[in-house]
Short mmCIF file of C-alpha atoms in Angstrom, two decimals:
data_model
loop_
_atom_site.label_atom_id
_atom_site.label_comp_id
_atom_site.label_asym_id
_atom_site.label_seq_id
_atom_site.Cartn_x
_atom_site.Cartn_y
_atom_site.Cartn_z
CA MET M 9 0.00 0.00 0.00
CA SER M 10 1.10 3.58 -0.57
CA SER M 11 2.27 5.59 2.39
CA GLU M 12 -0.32 8.14 1.35
CA ASP M 13 -3.14 5.59 1.63
CA ASN M 14 -5.39 6.50 4.58
CA ASN M 15 -6.30 2.82 4.82
CA TRP M 16 -2.72 1.80 5.61
CA VAL M 17 -2.65 -1.16 7.99
CA PRO M 18 0.25 -1.30 10.45
CA ILE M 19 2.53 -4.20 9.61
CA SER M 20 2.32 -5.39 13.20
CA ASN M 21 -1.42 -5.98 12.59
CA ARG M 22 -0.87 -8.06 9.49
CA PRO M 23 -1.00 -11.83 10.16
CA GLU M 24 1.52 -12.66 7.45
CA TRP M 25 4.20 -10.68 9.34
CA SER M 26 3.58 -12.21 12.77
CA ASP M 27 6.78 -14.27 12.52
CA VAL M 28 9.03 -11.23 12.12
CA THR M 29 10.34 -9.03 14.92
CA PRO M 30 11.08 -5.50 13.70
CA VAL M 31 14.54 -4.03 14.29
CA ALA M 32 14.41 -0.50 15.66
CA GLN M 33 16.77 2.17 14.40
CA ASN M 34 19.82 2.57 16.61
CA ASP M 35 20.84 6.21 16.89
CA GLY M 36 23.14 5.55 19.84
CA PRO M 37 22.66 6.58 23.48
CA ASN M 38 22.89 10.33 22.88
CA PRO M 39 21.79 11.34 19.36
CA VAL M 40 22.71 14.93 18.58
CA VAL M 41 19.52 15.70 16.67
CA PRO M 42 16.85 13.04 17.22
CA ILE M 43 14.43 12.79 14.31
CA ALA M 44 10.74 12.48 15.09
CA TYR M 45 9.84 9.72 12.64
CA SER M 46 6.18 9.02 12.04
CA GLN M 47 4.78 5.75 13.39
CA GLU M 48 4.29 4.53 9.84
CA PHE M 49 7.87 5.31 8.82
CA ALA M 50 9.35 3.75 11.94
CA GLU M 51 7.31 0.57 11.56
CA ILE M 52 7.98 0.05 7.88
CA MET M 53 11.71 0.59 8.29
CA GLY M 54 11.80 -1.59 11.41
CA TYR M 55 10.42 -4.54 9.48
CA PHE M 56 12.61 -3.73 6.51
CA ARG M 57 15.74 -3.89 8.68
CA ALA M 58 14.61 -7.25 10.02
CA VAL M 59 14.22 -8.89 6.59
CA TYR M 60 17.30 -7.14 5.24
CA LEU M 61 19.41 -8.60 8.02
CA SER M 62 17.83 -12.03 7.64
CA GLY M 63 18.33 -11.96 3.87
CA GLU M 64 14.77 -13.06 3.12
CA ARG M 65 13.82 -12.97 -0.57
CA SER M 66 10.08 -13.29 -0.97
CA LEU M 67 6.99 -11.66 -2.38
CA ARG M 68 6.11 -10.08 0.95
CA VAL M 69 9.55 -8.49 1.17
CA LEU M 70 9.21 -7.19 -2.39
CA GLU M 71 5.90 -5.59 -1.38
CA LEU M 72 7.52 -4.19 1.75
CA THR M 73 10.24 -2.51 -0.31
CA ALA M 74 7.49 -0.82 -2.33
CA GLU M 75 6.08 0.60 0.90
CA ALA M 76 9.52 1.70 2.07
CA ILE M 77 10.16 3.41 -1.26
CA GLY M 78 6.75 5.06 -0.98
CA ILE M 79 7.75 6.80 2.25
CA ASN M 80 11.29 7.59 1.10
CA PRO M 81 12.00 7.22 -2.64
CA GLY M 82 15.63 8.23 -2.14
CA ASN M 83 16.62 5.30 0.09
CA TYR M 84 19.34 3.63 -1.96
CA THR M 85 19.57 0.58 0.31
CA VAL M 86 15.90 -0.23 -0.19
CA TRP M 87 16.19 0.10 -3.96
CA GLN M 88 19.28 -2.11 -4.04
CA PHE M 89 17.61 -4.78 -1.91
CA ARG M 90 14.58 -4.65 -4.19
CA ARG M 91 16.83 -5.49 -7.14
CA VAL M 92 18.30 -8.43 -5.23
CA ILE M 93 14.80 -9.75 -4.57
CA LEU M 94 13.67 -9.25 -8.17
CA GLU M 95 16.61 -11.32 -9.39
CA ALA M 96 16.15 -14.01 -6.74
CA MET M 97 12.46 -14.38 -7.59
CA ASN M 98 12.96 -14.11 -11.35
CA ALA M 99 10.19 -11.53 -11.22
CA ASP M 100 8.33 -10.08 -14.21
CA LEU M 101 10.43 -7.02 -15.03
CA HIS M 102 7.77 -5.55 -17.30
CA LYS M 103 5.60 -5.21 -14.20
CA GLU M 104 8.55 -3.56 -12.49
CA LEU M 105 8.64 -0.94 -15.22
CA ASP M 106 4.97 -0.23 -14.49
CA PHE M 107 5.85 0.15 -10.80
CA VAL M 108 8.59 2.67 -11.63
CA GLU M 109 6.32 4.66 -13.92
CA GLN M 110 3.70 4.98 -11.17
CA LEU M 111 6.39 6.44 -8.94
CA ALA M 112 7.66 8.70 -11.72
CA ASN M 113 4.21 10.23 -12.06
CA LYS M 114 4.70 11.74 -8.61
CA ASN M 115 8.46 11.94 -8.17
CA SER M 116 10.14 11.88 -11.56
CA LYS M 117 13.32 13.67 -10.51
CA ASN M 118 14.45 11.07 -8.02
CA TYR M 119 17.90 9.76 -8.93
CA GLN M 120 17.36 6.30 -7.49
CA LEU M 121 14.23 5.80 -9.54
CA TRP M 122 16.13 6.38 -12.80
CA HIS M 123 19.04 4.22 -11.72
CA HIS M 124 16.60 1.41 -11.01
CA ARG M 125 14.77 1.93 -14.29
CA ARG M 126 18.03 1.66 -16.18
CA TRP M 127 18.89 -1.56 -14.37
CA VAL M 128 15.53 -3.08 -15.33
CA ALA M 129 15.86 -1.95 -18.95
CA ALA M 130 19.35 -3.42 -19.16
CA LYS M 131 18.01 -6.74 -17.89
CA LEU M 132 15.28 -6.75 -20.54
CA GLY M 133 17.68 -5.73 -23.31
CA THR M 134 16.42 -4.76 -26.76
CA ALA M 135 12.90 -5.85 -25.80
CA ALA M 136 12.71 -2.71 -23.64
CA VAL M 137 13.69 -0.18 -26.32
CA ASP M 138 10.27 0.88 -27.62
CA GLY M 139 8.76 1.06 -24.15
CA GLU M 140 11.62 3.13 -22.74
CA LEU M 141 11.55 5.62 -25.59
CA GLU M 142 7.79 5.99 -25.20
CA PHE M 143 8.19 6.35 -21.44
CA THR M 144 10.54 9.31 -21.86
CA LYS M 145 8.17 10.87 -24.39
CA ARG M 146 5.43 10.80 -21.76
CA ILE M 147 7.79 12.55 -19.35
CA PHE M 148 8.62 15.19 -21.96
CA SER M 149 4.94 15.91 -22.55
CA ASN M 150 4.92 17.40 -19.04
CA ASP M 151 8.51 18.62 -18.85
CA ALA M 152 10.30 19.06 -22.17
CA LYS M 153 13.65 19.66 -20.48
CA HIS M 154 13.58 16.83 -17.96
CA TYR M 155 17.28 16.09 -17.41
CA HIS M 156 16.85 12.55 -16.07
CA ALA M 157 14.54 11.54 -18.92
CA TRP M 158 16.90 12.90 -21.57
CA SER M 159 19.85 11.16 -19.93
CA HIS M 160 17.90 7.90 -19.80
CA ARG M 161 16.82 8.22 -23.42
CA GLN M 162 20.42 8.69 -24.54
CA TRP M 163 21.50 5.71 -22.48
CA VAL M 164 18.82 3.57 -24.14
CA LEU M 165 19.94 4.62 -27.62
CA LEU M 166 23.61 3.98 -26.91
CA ASN M 167 23.15 0.67 -25.13
CA LEU M 168 19.96 -0.89 -26.47
CA GLY M 169 19.33 0.78 -29.85
CA GLY M 170 16.30 2.53 -31.29
CA TRP M 171 18.08 5.19 -33.35
CA GLU M 172 15.90 4.76 -36.44
CA GLY M 173 13.29 7.38 -35.66
CA GLU M 174 15.27 9.64 -33.34
CA LEU M 175 16.17 12.35 -35.83
CA ALA M 176 12.55 12.55 -36.95
CA TYR M 177 11.55 12.88 -33.29
CA CYS M 178 13.97 15.77 -32.88
CA ASN M 179 12.52 17.38 -36.01
CA GLN M 180 9.05 17.15 -34.52
CA LEU M 181 10.11 18.62 -31.18
CA LEU M 182 11.82 21.54 -32.89
CA ALA M 183 8.85 22.08 -35.19
CA ASP M 184 6.71 22.35 -32.07
CA ASP M 185 9.16 24.62 -30.26
CA ILE M 186 12.27 25.86 -31.99
CA PHE M 187 13.53 27.23 -28.66
CA ASN M 188 13.63 23.72 -27.12
CA ASN M 189 17.34 23.62 -26.30
CA SER M 190 17.02 20.03 -25.04
CA ALA M 191 15.81 18.97 -28.49
CA TRP M 192 18.75 20.79 -30.07
CA ASN M 193 21.09 18.97 -27.72
CA GLN M 194 19.44 15.65 -28.62
CA ARG M 195 19.76 16.38 -32.33
CA TYR M 196 23.47 17.00 -31.86
CA PHE M 197 23.70 13.78 -29.88
CA VAL M 198 22.08 11.86 -32.74
CA VAL M 199 24.22 13.25 -35.55
CA THR M 200 27.46 12.80 -33.62
CA LYS M 201 26.83 9.52 -31.76
CA HIS M 202 24.63 7.48 -34.08
CA PRO M 203 26.86 4.72 -35.46
CA GLY M 204 26.89 4.87 -39.24
CA CYS M 205 24.31 7.66 -39.37
CA VAL M 206 23.13 7.96 -42.97
CA GLU M 207 20.06 10.08 -42.31
CA THR M 208 21.95 13.34 -42.50
CA SER M 209 25.17 15.02 -43.62
CA LEU M 210 27.22 18.00 -42.51
CA ASP M 211 25.90 20.17 -45.34
CA SER M 212 22.28 19.34 -44.60
CA GLU M 213 22.73 19.98 -40.88
CA VAL M 214 24.45 23.29 -41.54
CA GLU M 215 21.55 24.29 -43.77
CA TYR M 216 19.05 23.19 -41.10
CA ALA M 217 20.83 25.31 -38.49
CA ILE M 218 21.04 28.32 -40.80
CA GLN M 219 17.35 28.19 -41.69
CA SER M 220 16.49 27.90 -38.00
CA ILE M 221 18.66 30.94 -37.22
CA LEU M 222 17.08 33.00 -39.95
CA LEU M 223 13.66 32.08 -38.59
CA LYS M 224 14.53 33.19 -35.04
CA PRO M 225 17.94 34.95 -34.88
CA GLU M 226 17.44 35.60 -31.16
CA ASN M 227 17.44 31.86 -30.45
CA GLU M 228 20.93 30.96 -29.19
CA SER M 229 20.53 27.18 -29.59
CA PRO M 230 20.92 26.91 -33.39
CA TRP M 231 23.92 29.25 -33.24
CA ARG M 232 25.53 26.89 -30.74
CA TYR M 233 24.47 23.91 -32.81
CA LEU M 234 26.11 25.41 -35.91
CA ARG M 235 29.36 25.88 -34.01
CA GLY M 236 29.18 22.35 -32.65
CA LEU M 237 28.94 20.87 -36.14
CA TYR M 238 32.48 22.16 -36.76
CA LYS M 239 33.94 21.14 -33.42
CA ASN M 240 37.68 20.53 -33.81
CA ASN M 241 37.47 21.64 -37.46
CA ILE M 242 37.76 25.42 -37.32
CA LYS M 243 39.47 25.63 -40.73
CA SER M 244 36.44 24.13 -42.49
CA PHE M 245 34.17 26.42 -40.46
CA VAL M 246 36.09 29.51 -41.60
CA ALA M 247 36.15 28.27 -45.19
CA ASN M 248 32.39 27.70 -45.44
CA PRO M 249 31.01 30.76 -47.33
CA THR M 250 27.45 30.18 -46.09
CA VAL M 251 28.42 31.05 -42.50
CA PRO M 252 29.63 34.65 -43.03
CA LYS M 253 26.72 35.09 -45.45
CA LEU M 254 24.40 34.12 -42.61
CA CYS M 255 26.07 36.65 -40.31
CA LEU M 256 25.72 39.33 -42.98
CA THR M 257 21.99 38.65 -43.33
CA VAL M 258 21.46 38.87 -39.58
CA LEU M 259 23.51 42.07 -39.26
CA ILE M 260 21.46 43.69 -42.00
CA SER M 261 18.25 42.64 -40.27
CA ARG M 262 19.45 44.26 -36.99
CA VAL M 263 17.83 41.43 -34.96
CA SER M 264 19.85 39.90 -32.09
CA LEU M 265 23.19 41.07 -33.37
CA MET M 266 25.26 39.62 -30.53
CA PHE M 267 25.22 36.02 -31.79
CA ALA M 268 26.26 37.03 -35.30
CA LEU M 269 28.99 39.34 -34.00
CA GLY M 270 30.26 36.75 -31.55
CA LEU M 271 30.52 34.21 -34.34
CA LEU M 272 32.27 36.69 -36.63
CA LEU M 273 34.74 37.49 -33.87
CA ASP M 274 35.82 33.86 -33.81
CA LEU M 275 35.80 33.44 -37.58
CA ILE M 276 37.90 36.53 -38.24
CA SER M 277 40.24 35.63 -35.36
CA ASN M 278 40.83 32.31 -37.12
CA GLY M 279 41.55 33.65 -40.57
CA LEU M 280 38.33 34.86 -42.20
CA THR M 281 38.84 38.00 -44.26
CA PRO M 282 35.53 39.92 -44.40
CA ASN M 283 34.47 41.06 -47.85
CA LYS M 284 33.34 44.63 -48.45
CA ASP M 285 29.66 43.92 -47.77
CA LEU M 286 30.41 42.20 -44.48
CA SER M 287 32.86 44.92 -43.42
CA ASN M 288 30.25 47.57 -44.14
CA ALA M 289 27.61 45.64 -42.25
CA ILE M 290 29.87 45.40 -39.20
CA GLU M 291 30.64 49.12 -39.34
CA ALA M 292 26.93 49.89 -39.62
CA VAL M 293 26.11 48.24 -36.27
CA VAL M 294 28.99 49.78 -34.31
CA PRO M 295 27.51 52.23 -31.76
CA GLU M 296 28.37 55.88 -32.36
CA SER M 297 30.00 56.07 -28.93
CA ILE M 298 32.87 53.85 -30.09
CA VAL M 299 33.16 54.89 -33.74
CA GLY M 300 36.71 56.02 -34.43
CA GLN M 301 38.14 54.63 -31.18
CA ASP M 302 40.04 51.85 -32.93
CA SER M 303 40.48 50.80 -36.53
CA ASP M 304 40.86 47.06 -35.80
CA VAL M 305 37.67 45.23 -36.75
CA LEU M 306 38.06 42.68 -33.96
CA VAL M 307 38.38 45.38 -31.33
CA LYS M 308 35.32 47.12 -32.76
CA ILE M 309 33.33 43.89 -32.52
CA CYS M 310 34.41 43.33 -28.91
CA SER M 311 33.57 46.91 -27.94
CA THR M 312 30.18 46.60 -29.61
CA LEU M 313 29.45 43.36 -27.80
CA GLU M 314 30.37 44.95 -24.48
CA ILE M 315 27.49 47.35 -25.03
CA ILE M 316 24.81 45.18 -26.64
CA ASP M 317 25.51 42.07 -24.55
CA PRO M 318 25.86 43.46 -20.99
CA MET M 319 25.39 40.03 -19.37
CA ARG M 320 28.73 38.96 -20.87
CA ALA M 321 30.42 42.36 -20.94
CA ASN M 322 33.32 41.15 -18.81
CA TYR M 323 33.97 38.32 -21.24
CA TRP M 324 34.01 40.60 -24.26
CA ARG M 325 36.29 43.01 -22.39
CA PHE M 326 38.58 40.08 -21.67
CA ARG M 327 38.64 39.15 -25.37
CA LYS M 328 39.44 42.75 -26.30
CA ASN M 329 42.27 42.98 -23.76
CA ASN M 330 43.73 39.79 -25.20
CA LEU M 331 43.72 41.42 -28.63
CA TYR M 332 45.63 44.39 -27.24
CA ALA M 333 48.08 42.04 -25.53
CA GLN M 334 48.64 40.08 -28.74
CA ALA M 335 49.20 43.30 -30.68
CA ALA M 336 51.72 44.51 -28.10
CA ALA M 337 53.55 41.20 -28.21
CA GLY M 338 53.73 41.43 -31.97
CA VAL M 339 55.31 44.87 -31.78
CA ALA M 340 57.79 43.62 -29.18
CA ASN M 341 58.81 40.75 -31.43
CA ILE M 342 59.37 43.12 -34.33
CA ASN M 343 61.59 45.37 -32.16
CA ILE M 344 63.62 42.38 -30.98
CA HIS M 345 64.34 41.31 -34.54
#
């Protein structure tokens, strides 16, 4: 029975437990902060200690662990003992998944619950794939950014399979909400971790990111996604003409300039030479207060970002100071030679 059930019957009044003597909690002779446990909690845990110490593996103990978990879902020892009993009894693990889902409906962010769910899924193997993916979808319907559910879903894909429809699922999530950064993260996970992924290519993903940016330039996720596609390959990133073209379009639109300028800062720092149109577009968004302060385009971008992105002003100031330091070091090297 659930600990929230008003019809809870004390274990000491249940005939089937008459042969067990509960073991009280031992806090020592002088506990510093005695905890006022409820009668229900104390009784359930007293009987749990008794069967834990005796090593009994039976249906009644399995049911008792459910009660103990009901009053404290974070008790790792109870969860671990439940797994021992499930194995000893060769229990129906599909029913165990139902048990976990009932708990998740009320307490879905409990770490032990997800650890246990993963253990059960691993025992079931590939037979659990469809059910586990659907289970996480039900969680996402209430909380689209549920960390534990996303972590579990990725574990299922990596260890049990089920990749076939994952990219399409990401497409659907992003069609529903293009600002869903968890879906963007999952999409990146799919295109980088899926073994032998043939559903997509770098060019198609770059185009997908660009179209998403043009739709909502203020959305940081596709900007980050675009960068991630070229992780450890900055030369190819700089050489791709569609990227500076994207930045030019956004600068001309004057919508959420900071992401375009931040990207240009990195591209130019790594070898991109802006064409005339891009140079003019950068100059056009430089605030009047800093016009003429410095002729270096990178310094202008940093100074502009200090103003339009106040949350990260210290970072942009740091980048600018590094530029000054690099310039000074270059002059010093010239003087030495």
